[in-house]
PDB file of C-alpha atoms and ligand atoms in Angstrom:
ATOM      1  CA  MET R   1     188.625 137.030  43.656  1.00  0.00           C
ATOM      2  CA  LEU R   2     186.251 137.218  46.618  1.00  0.00           C
ATOM      3  CA  LEU R   3     183.428 139.745  46.208  1.00  0.00           C
ATOM      4  CA  ARG R   4     181.945 140.023  49.689  1.00  0.00           C
ATOM      5  CA  GLY R   5     178.188 140.702  49.632  1.00  0.00           C
ATOM      6  CA  PHE R   6     178.077 141.098  45.831  1.00  0.00           C
ATOM      7  CA  ALA R   7     174.758 139.166  45.608  1.00  0.00           C
ATOM      8  CA  LEU R   8     173.238 140.451  48.843  1.00  0.00           C
ATOM      9  CA  THR R   9     170.656 142.733  47.223  1.00  0.00           C
ATOM     10  CA  ASN R  10     169.589 139.858  44.889  1.00  0.00           C
ATOM     11  CA  ALA R  11     169.624 137.099  47.489  1.00  0.00           C
ATOM     12  CA  GLN R  12     165.883 136.870  48.089  1.00  0.00           C
ATOM     13  CA  ASP R  13     165.165 136.823  44.343  1.00  0.00           C
ATOM     14  CA  LEU R  14     167.830 134.199  43.746  1.00  0.00           C
ATOM     15  CA  ILE R  15     166.340 131.889  46.392  1.00  0.00           C
ATOM     16  CA  ALA R  16     162.842 132.294  44.925  1.00  0.00           C
ATOM     17  CA  THR R  17     164.295 131.415  41.517  1.00  0.00           C
ATOM     18  CA  VAL R  18     166.093 128.367  42.924  1.00  0.00           C
ATOM     19  CA  THR R  19     162.689 127.188  44.194  1.00  0.00           C
ATOM     20  CA  LEU R  20     161.220 127.538  40.687  1.00  0.00           C
ATOM     21  CA  VAL R  21     164.117 125.596  39.142  1.00  0.00           C
ATOM     22  CA  SER R  22     163.953 122.861  41.772  1.00  0.00           C
ATOM     23  CA  ASN R  23     160.201 122.447  41.286  1.00  0.00           C
ATOM     24  CA  ALA R  24     160.975 121.462  37.672  1.00  0.00           C
ATOM     25  CA  ALA R  25     164.232 119.608  38.385  1.00  0.00           C
ATOM     26  CA  PRO R  26     164.237 118.467  42.020  1.00  0.00           C
ATOM     27  CA  PHE R  27     167.349 118.327  44.200  1.00  0.00           C
ATOM     28  CA  ARG R  28     168.810 114.817  44.365  1.00  0.00           C
ATOM     29  CA  ASN R  29     171.832 113.147  45.929  1.00  0.00           C
ATOM     30  CA  MET R  30     173.872 111.896  42.990  1.00  0.00           C
ATOM     31  CA  VAL R  31     175.965 108.757  43.217  1.00  0.00           C
ATOM     32  CA  THR R  32     179.736 108.860  42.682  1.00  0.00           C
ATOM     33  CA  PRO R  33     181.472 106.434  40.311  1.00  0.00           C
ATOM     34  CA  GLY R  34     182.536 104.615  43.517  1.00  0.00           C
ATOM     35  CA  GLY R  35     178.871 103.986  44.316  1.00  0.00           C
ATOM     36  CA  ARG R  36     178.368 106.354  47.279  1.00  0.00           C
ATOM     37  CA  ALA R  37     175.581 108.939  47.463  1.00  0.00           C
ATOM     38  CA  MET R  38     176.956 112.475  47.799  1.00  0.00           C
ATOM     39  CA  SER R  39     175.838 114.356  50.931  1.00  0.00           C
ATOM     40  CA  VAL R  40     175.322 117.504  48.831  1.00  0.00           C
ATOM     41  CA  ALA R  41     171.947 117.558  47.034  1.00  0.00           C
ATOM     42  CA  MET R  42     172.185 118.952  43.487  1.00  0.00           C
ATOM     43  CA  THR R  43     170.204 120.195  40.546  1.00  0.00           C
ATOM     44  CA  ASN R  44     171.071 122.281  37.454  1.00  0.00           C
ATOM     45  CA  CYS R  45     169.760 124.834  35.032  1.00  0.00           C
ATOM     46  CA  GLY R  46     171.085 125.989  31.667  1.00  0.00           C
ATOM     47  CA  ASP R  47     171.889 124.228  28.393  1.00  0.00           C
ATOM     48  CA  VAL R  48     173.765 121.481  30.211  1.00  0.00           C
ATOM     49  CA  GLY R  49     173.954 120.154  33.762  1.00  0.00           C
ATOM     50  CA  TRP R  50     176.636 118.352  35.748  1.00  0.00           C
ATOM     51  CA  VAL R  51     175.707 114.761  36.567  1.00  0.00           C
ATOM     52  CA  SER R  52     177.378 111.857  38.324  1.00  0.00           C
ATOM     53  CA  ASP R  53     176.500 108.167  38.403  1.00  0.00           C
ATOM     54  CA  ARG R  54     178.243 104.766  38.475  1.00  0.00           C
ATOM     55  CA  SER R  55     179.623 105.405  34.983  1.00  0.00           C
ATOM     56  CA  GLY R  56     181.336 108.711  35.858  1.00  0.00           C
ATOM     57  CA  TYR R  57     181.032 112.513  35.916  1.00  0.00           C
ATOM     58  CA  ARG R  58     179.906 114.508  32.891  1.00  0.00           C
ATOM     59  CA  TYR R  59     177.754 117.355  31.601  1.00  0.00           C
ATOM     60  CA  ASP R  60     174.452 116.271  30.077  1.00  0.00           C
ATOM     61  CA  ARG R  61     171.715 118.175  28.219  1.00  0.00           C
ATOM     62  CA  THR R  62     168.978 116.269  30.033  1.00  0.00           C
ATOM     63  CA  ASP R  63     168.059 115.599  33.631  1.00  0.00           C
ATOM     64  CA  PRO R  64     168.551 111.838  34.117  1.00  0.00           C
ATOM     65  CA  THR R  65     165.695 111.736  36.660  1.00  0.00           C
ATOM     66  CA  SER R  66     163.052 112.966  34.192  1.00  0.00           C
ATOM     67  CA  GLY R  67     164.699 112.657  30.777  1.00  0.00           C
ATOM     68  CA  ASP R  68     163.745 116.308  30.144  1.00  0.00           C
ATOM     69  CA  PRO R  69     166.112 119.165  29.290  1.00  0.00           C
ATOM     70  CA  TRP R  70     167.319 121.080  32.352  1.00  0.00           C
ATOM     71  CA  PRO R  71     165.307 124.240  33.163  1.00  0.00           C
ATOM     72  CA  ARG R  72     166.534 127.277  31.235  1.00  0.00           C
ATOM     73  CA  MET R  73     169.084 129.547  32.829  1.00  0.00           C
ATOM     74  CA  PRO R  74     167.086 132.422  34.407  1.00  0.00           C
ATOM     75  CA  ALA R  75     168.204 135.858  33.141  1.00  0.00           C
ATOM     76  CA  ALA R  76     168.681 136.992  36.752  1.00  0.00           C
ATOM     77  CA  PHE R  77     171.254 134.179  37.157  1.00  0.00           C
ATOM     78  CA  SER R  78     173.296 134.790  34.000  1.00  0.00           C
ATOM     79  CA  ASP R  79     173.241 138.581  34.536  1.00  0.00           C
ATOM     80  CA  LEU R  80     174.637 138.279  38.048  1.00  0.00           C
ATOM     81  CA  ALA R  81     177.316 135.798  36.935  1.00  0.00           C
ATOM     82  CA  ALA R  82     178.428 138.038  34.060  1.00  0.00           C
ATOM     83  CA  ARG R  83     178.571 141.127  36.303  1.00  0.00           C
ATOM     84  CA  ALA R  84     180.642 139.294  38.912  1.00  0.00           C
ATOM     85  CA  ALA R  85     183.031 137.886  36.286  1.00  0.00           C
ATOM     86  CA  ALA R  86     183.474 141.370  34.800  1.00  0.00           C
ATOM     87  CA  ALA R  87     184.216 142.800  38.262  1.00  0.00           C
ATOM     88  CA  ALA R  88     187.042 140.236  38.493  1.00  0.00           C
ATOM     89  CA  GLY R  89     188.420 141.109  35.043  1.00  0.00           C
ATOM     90  CA  PHE R  90     186.730 138.394  32.936  1.00  0.00           C
ATOM     91  CA  ASP R  91     184.803 140.143  30.171  1.00  0.00           C
ATOM     92  CA  SER R  92     181.807 138.560  28.422  1.00  0.00           C
ATOM     93  CA  PHE R  93     181.449 135.457  30.618  1.00  0.00           C
ATOM     94  CA  GLU R  94     178.528 133.491  29.163  1.00  0.00           C
ATOM     95  CA  PRO R  95     177.855 130.459  31.373  1.00  0.00           C
ATOM     96  CA  ASP R  96     175.965 127.587  29.737  1.00  0.00           C
ATOM     97  CA  SER R  97     175.455 125.741  33.040  1.00  0.00           C
ATOM     98  CA  CYS R  98     174.549 126.499  36.640  1.00  0.00           C
ATOM     99  CA  LEU R  99     175.044 123.706  39.176  1.00  0.00           C
ATOM    100  CA  ILE R 100     172.948 124.325  42.298  1.00  0.00           C
ATOM    101  CA  ASN R 101     174.221 122.684  45.486  1.00  0.00           C
ATOM    102  CA  ARG R 102     172.139 122.351  48.660  1.00  0.00           C
ATOM    103  CA  TYR R 103     173.829 121.725  52.029  1.00  0.00           C
ATOM    104  CA  ILE R 104     172.099 120.865  55.289  1.00  0.00           C
ATOM    105  CA  PRO R 105     173.938 120.686  58.643  1.00  0.00           C
ATOM    106  CA  GLY R 106     176.601 117.963  58.388  1.00  0.00           C
ATOM    107  CA  THR R 107     176.827 118.082  54.582  1.00  0.00           C
ATOM    108  CA  LYS R 108     180.367 118.380  53.238  1.00  0.00           C
ATOM    109  CA  LEU R 109     182.145 118.395  49.912  1.00  0.00           C
ATOM    110  CA  SER R 110     185.498 116.591  49.802  1.00  0.00           C
ATOM    111  CA  LEU R 111     188.555 118.175  48.166  1.00  0.00           C
ATOM    112  CA  HIS R 112     188.315 117.989  44.388  1.00  0.00           C
ATOM    113  CA  GLN R 113     189.145 119.808  41.148  1.00  0.00           C
ATOM    114  CA  ASP R 114     186.521 120.928  38.631  1.00  0.00           C
ATOM    115  CA  ARG R 115     187.843 119.565  35.356  1.00  0.00           C
ATOM    116  CA  ASP R 116     184.804 118.268  33.483  1.00  0.00           C
ATOM    117  CA  GLU R 117     184.530 121.562  31.571  1.00  0.00           C
ATOM    118  CA  GLN R 118     185.966 122.002  28.057  1.00  0.00           C
ATOM    119  CA  ASP R 119     187.573 125.401  28.514  1.00  0.00           C
ATOM    120  CA  PHE R 120     189.681 126.136  31.590  1.00  0.00           C
ATOM    121  CA  ASP R 121     190.245 129.731  30.383  1.00  0.00           C
ATOM    122  CA  ALA R 122     186.681 130.566  31.444  1.00  0.00           C
ATOM    123  CA  PRO R 123     186.255 131.222  35.169  1.00  0.00           C
ATOM    124  CA  ILE R 124     183.756 129.578  37.500  1.00  0.00           C
ATOM    125  CA  VAL R 125     181.570 132.007  39.443  1.00  0.00           C
ATOM    126  CA  SER R 126     180.125 130.837  42.774  1.00  0.00           C
ATOM    127  CA  VAL R 127     177.348 132.475  44.800  1.00  0.00           C
ATOM    128  CA  SER R 128     176.752 131.560  48.456  1.00  0.00           C
ATOM    129  CA  LEU R 129     173.255 131.859  49.917  1.00  0.00           C
ATOM    130  CA  GLY R 130     171.879 131.120  53.377  1.00  0.00           C
ATOM    131  CA  LEU R 131     173.904 129.518  56.188  1.00  0.00           C
ATOM    132  CA  PRO R 132     177.648 130.291  56.286  1.00  0.00           C
ATOM    133  CA  ALA R 133     180.190 127.656  55.230  1.00  0.00           C
ATOM    134  CA  THR R 134     183.894 127.073  55.720  1.00  0.00           C
ATOM    135  CA  PHE R 135     185.350 126.863  52.242  1.00  0.00           C
ATOM    136  CA  LEU R 136     188.579 124.877  51.850  1.00  0.00           C
ATOM    137  CA  PHE R 137     190.900 126.559  49.358  1.00  0.00           C
ATOM    138  CA  GLY R 138     193.763 124.234  48.519  1.00  0.00           C
ATOM    139  CA  GLY R 139     196.526 124.354  45.964  1.00  0.00           C
ATOM    140  CA  PRO R 140     197.439 122.705  42.667  1.00  0.00           C
ATOM    141  CA  ARG R 141     198.001 119.332  44.406  1.00  0.00           C
ATOM    142  CA  ARG R 142     195.545 117.400  46.553  1.00  0.00           C
ATOM    143  CA  ALA R 143     198.135 117.192  49.351  1.00  0.00           C
ATOM    144  CA  ASP R 144     198.451 121.019  49.601  1.00  0.00           C
ATOM    145  CA  ARG R 145     197.055 122.105  52.964  1.00  0.00           C
ATOM    146  CA  PRO R 146     193.852 124.089  52.310  1.00  0.00           C
ATOM    147  CA  ARG R 147     193.227 127.565  53.668  1.00  0.00           C
ATOM    148  CA  ARG R 148     189.858 127.960  55.405  1.00  0.00           C
ATOM    149  CA  VAL R 149     187.712 130.849  54.176  1.00  0.00           C
ATOM    150  CA  ARG R 150     184.291 131.664  55.594  1.00  0.00           C
ATOM    151  CA  LEU R 151     181.649 132.215  52.913  1.00  0.00           C
ATOM    152  CA  ASP R 152     178.504 134.077  53.977  1.00  0.00           C
ATOM    153  CA  ASN R 153     175.137 134.740  52.450  1.00  0.00           C
ATOM    154  CA  GLY R 154     175.587 136.981  49.395  1.00  0.00           C
ATOM    155  CA  ASP R 155     179.314 136.338  48.914  1.00  0.00           C
ATOM    156  CA  VAL R 156     180.439 135.741  45.331  1.00  0.00           C
ATOM    157  CA  VAL R 157     183.767 134.208  44.301  1.00  0.00           C
ATOM    158  CA  VAL R 158     185.263 134.241  40.814  1.00  0.00           C
ATOM    159  CA  TRP R 159     187.717 131.390  40.224  1.00  0.00           C
ATOM    160  CA  GLY R 160     189.819 131.988  37.150  1.00  0.00           C
ATOM    161  CA  GLY R 161     193.338 131.977  35.797  1.00  0.00           C
ATOM    162  CA  PRO R 162     195.779 130.203  38.119  1.00  0.00           C
ATOM    163  CA  ALA R 163     192.981 129.467  40.655  1.00  0.00           C
ATOM    164  CA  ARG R 164     190.852 127.580  38.147  1.00  0.00           C
ATOM    165  CA  LEU R 165     192.293 124.114  38.773  1.00  0.00           C
ATOM    166  CA  THR R 166     193.013 124.375  42.505  1.00  0.00           C
ATOM    167  CA  PHE R 167     191.732 121.671  44.830  1.00  0.00           C
ATOM    168  CA  HIS R 168     188.816 122.883  46.934  1.00  0.00           C
ATOM    169  CA  GLY R 169     185.997 121.657  49.140  1.00  0.00           C
ATOM    170  CA  VAL R 170     183.563 122.584  51.881  1.00  0.00           C
ATOM    171  CA  ALA R 171     183.874 121.580  55.589  1.00  0.00           C
ATOM    172  CA  PRO R 172     180.804 119.930  57.196  1.00  0.00           C
ATOM    173  CA  LEU R 173     178.076 122.595  57.469  1.00  0.00           C
ATOM    174  CA  ALA R 174     177.472 123.804  61.024  1.00  0.00           C
ATOM    175  CA  ASP R 175     173.920 123.818  62.326  1.00  0.00           C
ATOM    176  CA  GLY R 176     172.023 127.083  62.195  1.00  0.00           C
ATOM    177  CA  ASN R 177     168.929 128.758  60.897  1.00  0.00           C
ATOM    178  CA  HIS R 178     168.938 131.449  58.218  1.00  0.00           C
ATOM    179  CA  ALA R 179     166.070 133.852  57.545  1.00  0.00           C
ATOM    180  CA  LEU R 180     166.290 133.210  53.787  1.00  0.00           C
ATOM    181  CA  THR R 181     166.969 129.466  53.576  1.00  0.00           C
ATOM    182  CA  GLY R 182     166.176 127.935  56.994  1.00  0.00           C
ATOM    183  CA  ARG R 183     168.566 125.130  57.985  1.00  0.00           C
ATOM    184  CA  SER R 184     170.407 125.089  54.679  1.00  0.00           C
ATOM    185  CA  ARG R 185     173.015 126.661  52.447  1.00  0.00           C
ATOM    186  CA  ILE R 186     172.544 127.014  48.703  1.00  0.00           C
ATOM    187  CA  ASN R 187     175.527 127.476  46.391  1.00  0.00           C
ATOM    188  CA  LEU R 188     175.226 128.405  42.728  1.00  0.00           C
ATOM    189  CA  THR R 189     178.208 127.687  40.468  1.00  0.00           C
ATOM    190  CA  PHE R 190     178.189 129.138  36.977  1.00  0.00           C
ATOM    191  CA  ARG R 191     180.254 127.327  34.412  1.00  0.00           C
ATOM    192  CA  LYS R 192     181.165 127.339  30.762  1.00  0.00           C
ATOM    193  CA  ALA R 193     181.029 123.580  30.248  1.00  0.00           C
ATOM    194  CA  PHE R 194     180.840 123.266  26.413  1.00  0.00           C
TER     195      PHE R 194
HETATM  196  C1  LIG U 201     187.725 126.753  42.926  1.00  0.00           C
HETATM  197  N1  LIG U 201     181.103 123.891  45.125  1.00  0.00           N
HETATM  198  O1  LIG U 201     180.180 122.774  42.881  1.00  0.00           O
HETATM  199  S1  LIG U 201     181.919 126.897  45.405  1.00  0.00           S
HETATM  200  C2  LIG U 201     181.408 122.672  43.094  1.00  0.00           C
HETATM  201  O2  LIG U 201     180.320 125.723  48.005  1.00  0.00           O
HETATM  202  C3  LIG U 201     181.953 123.238  44.345  1.00  0.00           C
HETATM  203  O3  LIG U 201     179.165 124.320  46.839  1.00  0.00           O
HETATM  204  C4  LIG U 201     181.461 124.423  46.412  1.00  0.00           C
HETATM  205  O4  LIG U 201     183.106 123.100  44.599  1.00  0.00           O
HETATM  206  C5  LIG U 201     180.225 124.865  47.122  1.00  0.00           C
HETATM  207  O5  LIG U 201     182.202 122.152  42.314  1.00  0.00           O
HETATM  208  C6  LIG U 201     182.448 125.508  46.312  1.00  0.00           C
HETATM  209  C7  LIG U 201     183.457 127.535  45.005  1.00  0.00           C
HETATM  210  C8  LIG U 201     184.211 126.931  43.880  1.00  0.00           C
HETATM  211  C9  LIG U 201     183.606 126.370  42.792  1.00  0.00           C
HETATM  212  C10 LIG U 201     184.372 125.925  41.750  1.00  0.00           C
HETATM  213  C11 LIG U 201     185.749 126.055  41.773  1.00  0.00           C
HETATM  214  C12 LIG U 201     185.571 127.038  43.927  1.00  0.00           C
HETATM  215  C13 LIG U 201     186.346 126.619  42.894  1.00  0.00           C
HETATM  216  C14 LIG U 201     186.556 125.651  40.706  1.00  0.00           C
HETATM  217  C15 LIG U 201     187.922 125.837  40.760  1.00  0.00           C
HETATM  218  C16 LIG U 201     188.512 126.368  41.878  1.00  0.00           C
HETATM  219 FE1  LIG U 202     184.153 122.365  42.783  1.00  0.00          FE
END
């Protein structure tokens, strides 16, 4: 379910909070198991964070860069995620992880499924901030031709039920400048990983 502008009134606050999180756990380009650095820069907050390295993808309680626990999930983050999930019919969504993705012009995210989480009954809630992106919304198989959906600053999407395991990605970010984020797009994804 696409909730256009759901986070618009919170957008400035959310970006300020992303800055606080990324001061404690800086954005980094993780390496895939195949050995290539991802073009998306990532960090996390919450009880666990998504990490990738030569040995694979997983959720981890600590930031591998520092060895410290990830920053705590800010209340403003979990509140927004729970309100959006409820608006889409998912009551009492309690995310234990927020993956924060940063895109600059040219950054893309190849088609993939999110399947490192324990419980596929819980939705994933995504919040788009800053520059617009073309989201690629595929089907249950990688070969399914994706639909292209524009995601703008403040848009929130709740991915649950039959949409939970669809293949998806992001087309290379077009250049631009946004009042809130400059030449970048920030995406928050709230997950129940454990
Ligand atoms: C559909 N992020 O972090 S958000 C990701 O814009 C990811 O940064 C993209 O894909 C981004 O894994 C897309 C939308 C999204 C997130 C998770 C999903 C769509 C999803 C999980 C299942 C189906
Ligand atoms: Fe994903």
